[in-house]
mmCIF file of N, CA and C in Angstrom:
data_model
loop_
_atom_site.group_PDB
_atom_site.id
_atom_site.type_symbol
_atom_site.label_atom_id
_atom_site.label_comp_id
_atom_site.label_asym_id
_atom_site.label_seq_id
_atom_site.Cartn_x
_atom_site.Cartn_y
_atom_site.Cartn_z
ATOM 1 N N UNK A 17 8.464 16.699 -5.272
ATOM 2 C CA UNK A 17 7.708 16.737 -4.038
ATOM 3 C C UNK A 17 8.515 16.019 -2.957
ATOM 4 N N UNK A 18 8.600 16.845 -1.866
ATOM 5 C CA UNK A 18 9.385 15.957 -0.406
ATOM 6 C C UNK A 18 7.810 15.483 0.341
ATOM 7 N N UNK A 19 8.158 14.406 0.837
ATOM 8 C CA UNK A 19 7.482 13.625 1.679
ATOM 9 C C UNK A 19 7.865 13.004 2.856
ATOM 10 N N UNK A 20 7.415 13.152 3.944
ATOM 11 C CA UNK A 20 7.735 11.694 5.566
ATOM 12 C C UNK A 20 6.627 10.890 4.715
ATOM 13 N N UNK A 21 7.701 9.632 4.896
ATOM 14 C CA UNK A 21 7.191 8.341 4.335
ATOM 15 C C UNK A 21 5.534 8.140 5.390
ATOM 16 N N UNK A 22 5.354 8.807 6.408
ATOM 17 C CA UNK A 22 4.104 8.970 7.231
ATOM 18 C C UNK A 22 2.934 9.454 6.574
ATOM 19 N N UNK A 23 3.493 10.413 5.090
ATOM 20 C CA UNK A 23 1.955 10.839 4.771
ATOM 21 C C UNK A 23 1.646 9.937 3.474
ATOM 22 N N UNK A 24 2.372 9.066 3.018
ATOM 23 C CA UNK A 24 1.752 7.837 2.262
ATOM 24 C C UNK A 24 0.831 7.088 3.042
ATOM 25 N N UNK A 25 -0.121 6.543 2.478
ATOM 26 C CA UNK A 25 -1.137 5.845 2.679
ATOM 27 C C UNK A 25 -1.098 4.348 1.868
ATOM 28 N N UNK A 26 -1.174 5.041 0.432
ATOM 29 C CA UNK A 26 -1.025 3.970 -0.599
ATOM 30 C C UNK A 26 -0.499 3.981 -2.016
ATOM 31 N N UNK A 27 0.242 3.081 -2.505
ATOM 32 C CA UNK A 27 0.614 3.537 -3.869
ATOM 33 C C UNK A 27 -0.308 1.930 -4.989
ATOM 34 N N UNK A 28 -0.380 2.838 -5.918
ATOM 35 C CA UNK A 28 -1.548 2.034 -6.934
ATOM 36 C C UNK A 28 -0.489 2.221 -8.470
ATOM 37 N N UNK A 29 -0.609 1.081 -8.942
ATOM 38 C CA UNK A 29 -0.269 0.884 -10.169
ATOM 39 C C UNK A 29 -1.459 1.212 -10.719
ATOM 40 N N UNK A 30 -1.261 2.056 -11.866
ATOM 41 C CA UNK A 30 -2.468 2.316 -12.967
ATOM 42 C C UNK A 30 -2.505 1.943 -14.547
ATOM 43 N N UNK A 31 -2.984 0.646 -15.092
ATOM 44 C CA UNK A 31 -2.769 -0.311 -16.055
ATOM 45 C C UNK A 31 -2.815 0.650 -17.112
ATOM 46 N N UNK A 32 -3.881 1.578 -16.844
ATOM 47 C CA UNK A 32 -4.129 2.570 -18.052
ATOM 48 C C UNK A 32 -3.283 3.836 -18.246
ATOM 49 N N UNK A 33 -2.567 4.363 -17.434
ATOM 50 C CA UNK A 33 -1.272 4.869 -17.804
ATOM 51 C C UNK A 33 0.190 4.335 -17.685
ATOM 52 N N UNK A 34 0.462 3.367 -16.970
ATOM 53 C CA UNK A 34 1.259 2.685 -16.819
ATOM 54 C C UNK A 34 1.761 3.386 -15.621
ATOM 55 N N UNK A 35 1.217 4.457 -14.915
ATOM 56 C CA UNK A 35 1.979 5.064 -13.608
ATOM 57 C C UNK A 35 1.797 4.495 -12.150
ATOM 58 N N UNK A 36 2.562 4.721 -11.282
ATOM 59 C CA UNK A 36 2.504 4.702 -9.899
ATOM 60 C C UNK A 36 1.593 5.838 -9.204
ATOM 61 N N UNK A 37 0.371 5.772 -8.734
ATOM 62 C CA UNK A 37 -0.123 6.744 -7.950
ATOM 63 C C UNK A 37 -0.068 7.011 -6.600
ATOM 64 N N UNK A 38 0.563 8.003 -6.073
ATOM 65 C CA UNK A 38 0.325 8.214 -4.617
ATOM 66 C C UNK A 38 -0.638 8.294 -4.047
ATOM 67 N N UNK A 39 -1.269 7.819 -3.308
ATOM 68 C CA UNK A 39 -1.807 8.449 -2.087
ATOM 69 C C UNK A 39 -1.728 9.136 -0.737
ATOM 70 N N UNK A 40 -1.934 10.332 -0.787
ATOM 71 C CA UNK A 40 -1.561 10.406 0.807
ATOM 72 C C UNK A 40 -2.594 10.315 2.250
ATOM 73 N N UNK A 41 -1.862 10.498 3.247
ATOM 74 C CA UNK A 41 -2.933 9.972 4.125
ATOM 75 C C UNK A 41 -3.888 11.731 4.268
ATOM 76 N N UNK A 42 -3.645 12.761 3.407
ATOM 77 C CA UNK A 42 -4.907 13.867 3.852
ATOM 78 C C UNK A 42 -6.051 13.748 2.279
ATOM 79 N N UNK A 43 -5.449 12.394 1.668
ATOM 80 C CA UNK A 43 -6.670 11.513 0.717
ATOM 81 C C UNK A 43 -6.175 12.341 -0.863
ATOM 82 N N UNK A 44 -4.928 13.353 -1.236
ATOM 83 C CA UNK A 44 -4.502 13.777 -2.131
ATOM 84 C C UNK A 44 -4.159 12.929 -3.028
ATOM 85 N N UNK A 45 -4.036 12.552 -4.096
ATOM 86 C CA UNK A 45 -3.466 11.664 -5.147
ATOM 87 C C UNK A 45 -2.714 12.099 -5.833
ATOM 88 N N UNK A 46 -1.100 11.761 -5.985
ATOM 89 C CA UNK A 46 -0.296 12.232 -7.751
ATOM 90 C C UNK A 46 0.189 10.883 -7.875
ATOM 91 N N UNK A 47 0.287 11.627 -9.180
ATOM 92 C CA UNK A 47 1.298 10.585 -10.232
ATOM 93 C C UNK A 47 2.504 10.783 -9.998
ATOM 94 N N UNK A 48 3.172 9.482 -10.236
ATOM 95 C CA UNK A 48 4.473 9.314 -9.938
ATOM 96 C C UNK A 48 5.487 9.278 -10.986
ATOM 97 N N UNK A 49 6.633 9.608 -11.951
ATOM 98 C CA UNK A 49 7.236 10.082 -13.022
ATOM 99 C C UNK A 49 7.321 7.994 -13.163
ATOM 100 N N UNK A 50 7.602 8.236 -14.784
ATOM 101 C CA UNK A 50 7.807 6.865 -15.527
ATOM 102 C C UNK A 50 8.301 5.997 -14.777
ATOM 103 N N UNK A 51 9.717 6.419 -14.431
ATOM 104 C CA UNK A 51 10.629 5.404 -13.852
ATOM 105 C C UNK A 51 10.892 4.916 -12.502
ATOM 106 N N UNK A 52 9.639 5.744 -11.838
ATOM 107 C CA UNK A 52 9.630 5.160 -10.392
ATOM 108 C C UNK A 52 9.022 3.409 -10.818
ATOM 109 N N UNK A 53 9.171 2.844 -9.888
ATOM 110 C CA UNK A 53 9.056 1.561 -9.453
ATOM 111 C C UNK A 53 8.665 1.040 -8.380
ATOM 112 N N UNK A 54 7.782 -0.328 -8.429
ATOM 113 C CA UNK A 54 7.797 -0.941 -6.726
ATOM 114 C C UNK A 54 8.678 -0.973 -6.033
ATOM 115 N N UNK A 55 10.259 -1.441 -6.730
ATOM 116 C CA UNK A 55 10.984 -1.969 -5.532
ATOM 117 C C UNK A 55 11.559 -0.460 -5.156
ATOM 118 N N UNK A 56 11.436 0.836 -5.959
ATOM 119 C CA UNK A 56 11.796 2.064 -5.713
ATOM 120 C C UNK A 56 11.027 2.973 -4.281
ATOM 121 N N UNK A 57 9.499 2.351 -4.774
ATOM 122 C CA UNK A 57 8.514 2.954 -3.533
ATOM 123 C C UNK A 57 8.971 2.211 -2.764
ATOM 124 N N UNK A 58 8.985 1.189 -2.706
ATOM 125 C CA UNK A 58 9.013 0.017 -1.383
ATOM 126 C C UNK A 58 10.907 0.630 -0.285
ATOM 127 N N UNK A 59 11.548 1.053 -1.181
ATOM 128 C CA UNK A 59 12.756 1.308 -0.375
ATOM 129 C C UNK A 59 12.681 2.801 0.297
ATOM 130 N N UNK A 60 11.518 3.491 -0.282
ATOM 131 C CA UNK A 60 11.538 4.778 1.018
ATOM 132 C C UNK A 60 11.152 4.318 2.215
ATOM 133 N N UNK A 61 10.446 3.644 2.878
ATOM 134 C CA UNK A 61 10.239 3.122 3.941
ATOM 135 C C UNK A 61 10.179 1.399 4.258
ATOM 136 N N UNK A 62 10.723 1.414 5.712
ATOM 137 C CA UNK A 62 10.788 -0.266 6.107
ATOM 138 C C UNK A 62 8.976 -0.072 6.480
ATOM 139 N N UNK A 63 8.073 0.873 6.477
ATOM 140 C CA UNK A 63 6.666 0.542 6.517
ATOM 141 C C UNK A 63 5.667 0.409 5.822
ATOM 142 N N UNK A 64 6.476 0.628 4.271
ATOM 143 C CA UNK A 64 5.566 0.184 3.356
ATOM 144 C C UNK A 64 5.595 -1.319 2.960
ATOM 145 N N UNK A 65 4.665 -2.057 2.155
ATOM 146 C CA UNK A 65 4.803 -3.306 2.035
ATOM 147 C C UNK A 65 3.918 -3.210 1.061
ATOM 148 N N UNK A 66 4.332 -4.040 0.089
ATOM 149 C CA UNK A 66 3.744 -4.465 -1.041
ATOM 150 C C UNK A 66 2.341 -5.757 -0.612
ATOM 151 N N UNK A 67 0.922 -5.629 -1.389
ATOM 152 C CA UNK A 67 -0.169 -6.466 -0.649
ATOM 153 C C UNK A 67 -0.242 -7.274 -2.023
ATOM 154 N N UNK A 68 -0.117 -6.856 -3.062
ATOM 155 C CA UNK A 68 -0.439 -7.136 -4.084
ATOM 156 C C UNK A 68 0.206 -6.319 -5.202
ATOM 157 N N UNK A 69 0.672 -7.252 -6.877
ATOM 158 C CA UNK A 69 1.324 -6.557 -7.593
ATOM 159 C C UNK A 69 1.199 -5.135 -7.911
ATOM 160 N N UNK A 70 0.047 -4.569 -8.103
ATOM 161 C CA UNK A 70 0.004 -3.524 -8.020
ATOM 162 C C UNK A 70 -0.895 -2.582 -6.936
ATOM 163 N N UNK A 71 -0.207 -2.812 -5.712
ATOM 164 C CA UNK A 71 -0.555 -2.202 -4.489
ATOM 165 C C UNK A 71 0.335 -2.103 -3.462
ATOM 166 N N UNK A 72 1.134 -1.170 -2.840
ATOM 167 C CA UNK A 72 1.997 -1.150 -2.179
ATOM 168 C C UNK A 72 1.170 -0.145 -0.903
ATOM 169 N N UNK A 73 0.850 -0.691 0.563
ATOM 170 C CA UNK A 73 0.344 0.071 1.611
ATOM 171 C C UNK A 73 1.152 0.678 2.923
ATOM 172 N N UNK A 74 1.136 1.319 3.471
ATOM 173 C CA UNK A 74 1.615 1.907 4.620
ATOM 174 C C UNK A 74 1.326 1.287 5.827
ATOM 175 N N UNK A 75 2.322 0.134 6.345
ATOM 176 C CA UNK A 75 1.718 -0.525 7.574
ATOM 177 C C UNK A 75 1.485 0.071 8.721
ATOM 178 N N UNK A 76 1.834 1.364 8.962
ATOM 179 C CA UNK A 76 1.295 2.182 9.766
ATOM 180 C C UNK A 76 -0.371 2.497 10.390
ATOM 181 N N UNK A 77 -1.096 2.039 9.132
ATOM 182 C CA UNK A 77 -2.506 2.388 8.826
ATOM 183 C C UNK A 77 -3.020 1.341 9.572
ATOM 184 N N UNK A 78 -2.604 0.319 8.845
ATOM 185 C CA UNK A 78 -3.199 -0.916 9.207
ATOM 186 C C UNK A 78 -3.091 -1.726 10.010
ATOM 187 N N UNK A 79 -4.956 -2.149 11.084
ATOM 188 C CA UNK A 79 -4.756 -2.726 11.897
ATOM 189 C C UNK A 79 -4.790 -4.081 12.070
ATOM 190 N N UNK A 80 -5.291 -4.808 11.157
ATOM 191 C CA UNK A 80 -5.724 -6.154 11.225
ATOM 192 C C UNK A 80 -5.843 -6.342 9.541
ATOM 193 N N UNK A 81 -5.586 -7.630 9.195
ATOM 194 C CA UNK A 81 -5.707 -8.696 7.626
ATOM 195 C C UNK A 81 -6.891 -9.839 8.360
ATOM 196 N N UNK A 82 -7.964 -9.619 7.782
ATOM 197 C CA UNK A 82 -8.711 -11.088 7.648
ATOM 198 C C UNK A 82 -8.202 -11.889 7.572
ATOM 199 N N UNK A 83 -8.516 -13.089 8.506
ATOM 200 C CA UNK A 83 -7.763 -14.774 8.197
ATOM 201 C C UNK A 83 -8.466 -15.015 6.734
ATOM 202 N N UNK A 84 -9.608 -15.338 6.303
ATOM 203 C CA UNK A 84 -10.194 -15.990 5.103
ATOM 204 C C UNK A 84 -10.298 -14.960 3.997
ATOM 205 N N UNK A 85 -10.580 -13.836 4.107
ATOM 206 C CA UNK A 85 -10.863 -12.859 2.517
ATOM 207 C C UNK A 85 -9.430 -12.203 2.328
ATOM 208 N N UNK A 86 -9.071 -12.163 3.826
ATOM 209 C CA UNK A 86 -7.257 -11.293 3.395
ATOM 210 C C UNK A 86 -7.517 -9.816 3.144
ATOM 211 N N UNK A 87 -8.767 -9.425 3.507
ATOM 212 C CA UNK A 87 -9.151 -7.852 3.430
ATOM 213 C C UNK A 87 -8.207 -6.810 4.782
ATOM 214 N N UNK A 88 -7.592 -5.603 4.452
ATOM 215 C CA UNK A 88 -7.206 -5.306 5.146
ATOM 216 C C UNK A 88 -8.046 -4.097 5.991
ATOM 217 N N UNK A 89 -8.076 -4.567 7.147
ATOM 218 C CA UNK A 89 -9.004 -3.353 7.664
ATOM 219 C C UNK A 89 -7.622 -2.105 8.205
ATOM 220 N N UNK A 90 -8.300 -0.996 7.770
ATOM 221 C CA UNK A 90 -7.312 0.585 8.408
ATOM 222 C C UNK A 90 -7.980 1.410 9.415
ATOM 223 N N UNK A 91 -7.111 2.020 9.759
ATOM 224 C CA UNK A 91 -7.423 2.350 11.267
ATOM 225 C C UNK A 91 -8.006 4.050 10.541
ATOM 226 N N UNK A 92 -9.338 4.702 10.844
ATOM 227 C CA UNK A 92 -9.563 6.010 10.594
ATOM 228 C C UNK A 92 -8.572 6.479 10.080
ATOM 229 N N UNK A 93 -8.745 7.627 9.486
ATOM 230 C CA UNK A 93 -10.243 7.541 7.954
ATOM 231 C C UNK A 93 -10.101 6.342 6.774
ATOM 232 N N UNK A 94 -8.877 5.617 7.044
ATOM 233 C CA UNK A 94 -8.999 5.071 5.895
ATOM 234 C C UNK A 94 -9.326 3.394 6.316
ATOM 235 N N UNK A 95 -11.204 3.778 7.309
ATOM 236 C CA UNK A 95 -11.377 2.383 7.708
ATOM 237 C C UNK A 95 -12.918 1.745 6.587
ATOM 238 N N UNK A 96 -12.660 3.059 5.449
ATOM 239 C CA UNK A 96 -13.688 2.505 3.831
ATOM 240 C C UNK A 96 -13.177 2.015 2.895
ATOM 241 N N UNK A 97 -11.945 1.629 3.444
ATOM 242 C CA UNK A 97 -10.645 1.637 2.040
ATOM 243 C C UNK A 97 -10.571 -0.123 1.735
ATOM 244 N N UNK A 98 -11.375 -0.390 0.400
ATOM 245 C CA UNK A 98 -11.317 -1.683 0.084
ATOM 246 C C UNK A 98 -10.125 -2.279 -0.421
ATOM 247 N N UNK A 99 -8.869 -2.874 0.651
ATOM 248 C CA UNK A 99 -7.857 -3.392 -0.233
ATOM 249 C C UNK A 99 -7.877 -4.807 0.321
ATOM 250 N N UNK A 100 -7.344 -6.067 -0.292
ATOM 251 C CA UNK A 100 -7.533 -7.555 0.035
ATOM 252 C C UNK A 100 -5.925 -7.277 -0.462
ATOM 253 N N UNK A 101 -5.551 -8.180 0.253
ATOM 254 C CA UNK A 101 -3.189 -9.082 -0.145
ATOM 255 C C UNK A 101 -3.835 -10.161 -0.652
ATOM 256 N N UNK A 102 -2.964 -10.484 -1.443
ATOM 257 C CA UNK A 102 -2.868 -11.251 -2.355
ATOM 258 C C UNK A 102 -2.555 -12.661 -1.755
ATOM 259 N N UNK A 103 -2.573 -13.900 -2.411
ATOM 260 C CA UNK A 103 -1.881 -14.534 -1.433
ATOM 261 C C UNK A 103 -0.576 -14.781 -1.568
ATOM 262 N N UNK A 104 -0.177 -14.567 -2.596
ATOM 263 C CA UNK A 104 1.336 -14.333 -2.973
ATOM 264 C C UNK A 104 2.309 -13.788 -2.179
ATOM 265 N N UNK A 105 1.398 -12.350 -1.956
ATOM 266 C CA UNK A 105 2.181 -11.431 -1.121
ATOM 267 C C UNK A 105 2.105 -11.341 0.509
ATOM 268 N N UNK A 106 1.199 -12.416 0.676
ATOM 269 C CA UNK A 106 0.394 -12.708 2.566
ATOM 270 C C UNK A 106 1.698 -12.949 3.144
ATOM 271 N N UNK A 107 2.461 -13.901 3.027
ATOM 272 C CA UNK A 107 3.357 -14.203 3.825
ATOM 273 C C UNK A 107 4.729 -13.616 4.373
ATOM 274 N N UNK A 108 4.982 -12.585 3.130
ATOM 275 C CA UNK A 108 5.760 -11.421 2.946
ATOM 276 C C UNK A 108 5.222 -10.134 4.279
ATOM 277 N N UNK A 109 3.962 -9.866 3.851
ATOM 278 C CA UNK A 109 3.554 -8.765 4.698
ATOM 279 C C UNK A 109 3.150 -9.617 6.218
ATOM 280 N N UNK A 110 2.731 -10.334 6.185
ATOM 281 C CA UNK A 110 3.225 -11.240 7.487
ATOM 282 C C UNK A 110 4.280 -11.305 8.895
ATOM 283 N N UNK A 111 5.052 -11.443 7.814
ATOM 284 C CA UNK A 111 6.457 -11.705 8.047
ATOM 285 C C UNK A 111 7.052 -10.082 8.378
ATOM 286 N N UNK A 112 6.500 -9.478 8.079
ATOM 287 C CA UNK A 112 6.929 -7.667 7.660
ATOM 288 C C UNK A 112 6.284 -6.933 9.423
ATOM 289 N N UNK A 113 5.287 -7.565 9.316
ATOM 290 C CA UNK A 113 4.076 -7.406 10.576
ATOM 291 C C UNK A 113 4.777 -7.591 11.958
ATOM 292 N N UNK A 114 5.064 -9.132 11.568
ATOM 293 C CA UNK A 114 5.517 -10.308 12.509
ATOM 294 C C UNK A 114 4.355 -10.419 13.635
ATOM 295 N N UNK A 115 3.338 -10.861 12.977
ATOM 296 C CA UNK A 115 1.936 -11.517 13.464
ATOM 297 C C UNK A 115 2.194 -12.677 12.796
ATOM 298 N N UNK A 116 0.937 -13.525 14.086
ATOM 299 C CA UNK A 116 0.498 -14.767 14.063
ATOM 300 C C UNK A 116 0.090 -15.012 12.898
#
């Protein structure tokens, strides 16, 4: 499958197959072959960013991180989409942002 790193939305680690799932932003889902990887997704685009170990998002989407829950709110349609950063990974995507 070819992709613009634009129609990712989100990629999900899945404990129970051990795969990477795509998301795209028209809400489609695949699986991603064995040997893809985070730091593999993370190098198609400087706009993805890892929130959490197994969550890598499209900073494109997103408009604002909560100061206290760290919930990320997204800009339509994907403004139902429950994801929280980790705090591990806050300062990284932060820094990625380059917000206050």
């Amino acid at each position: 499958m070819m992709l613009k790193p634009d129609d990712v939305f989100s990629c999900t680690f899945d404990e129970a197959t051990h795969l990477w799932q795509l998301k795209l932003s028209n809400g489609q889902v695949y699986k991603l072959k064995r040997q893809v990887t985070a730091k593999t997704i993370l190098s198609m685009s400087p706009s993805l960013a890892q929130v959490r170990q197994d969550c890598i998002i499209n900073l494109d989407y997103l408009l604002c991180i909560e100061n206290y829950t760290l919930r990320c709110i997204f800009s339509p349609p994907f403004d139902h989409e429950e994801i929280t950063v980790s705090r591990r990974c806050y300062k990284a995507v932060k820094d990625q942002l380059e917000i206050l």
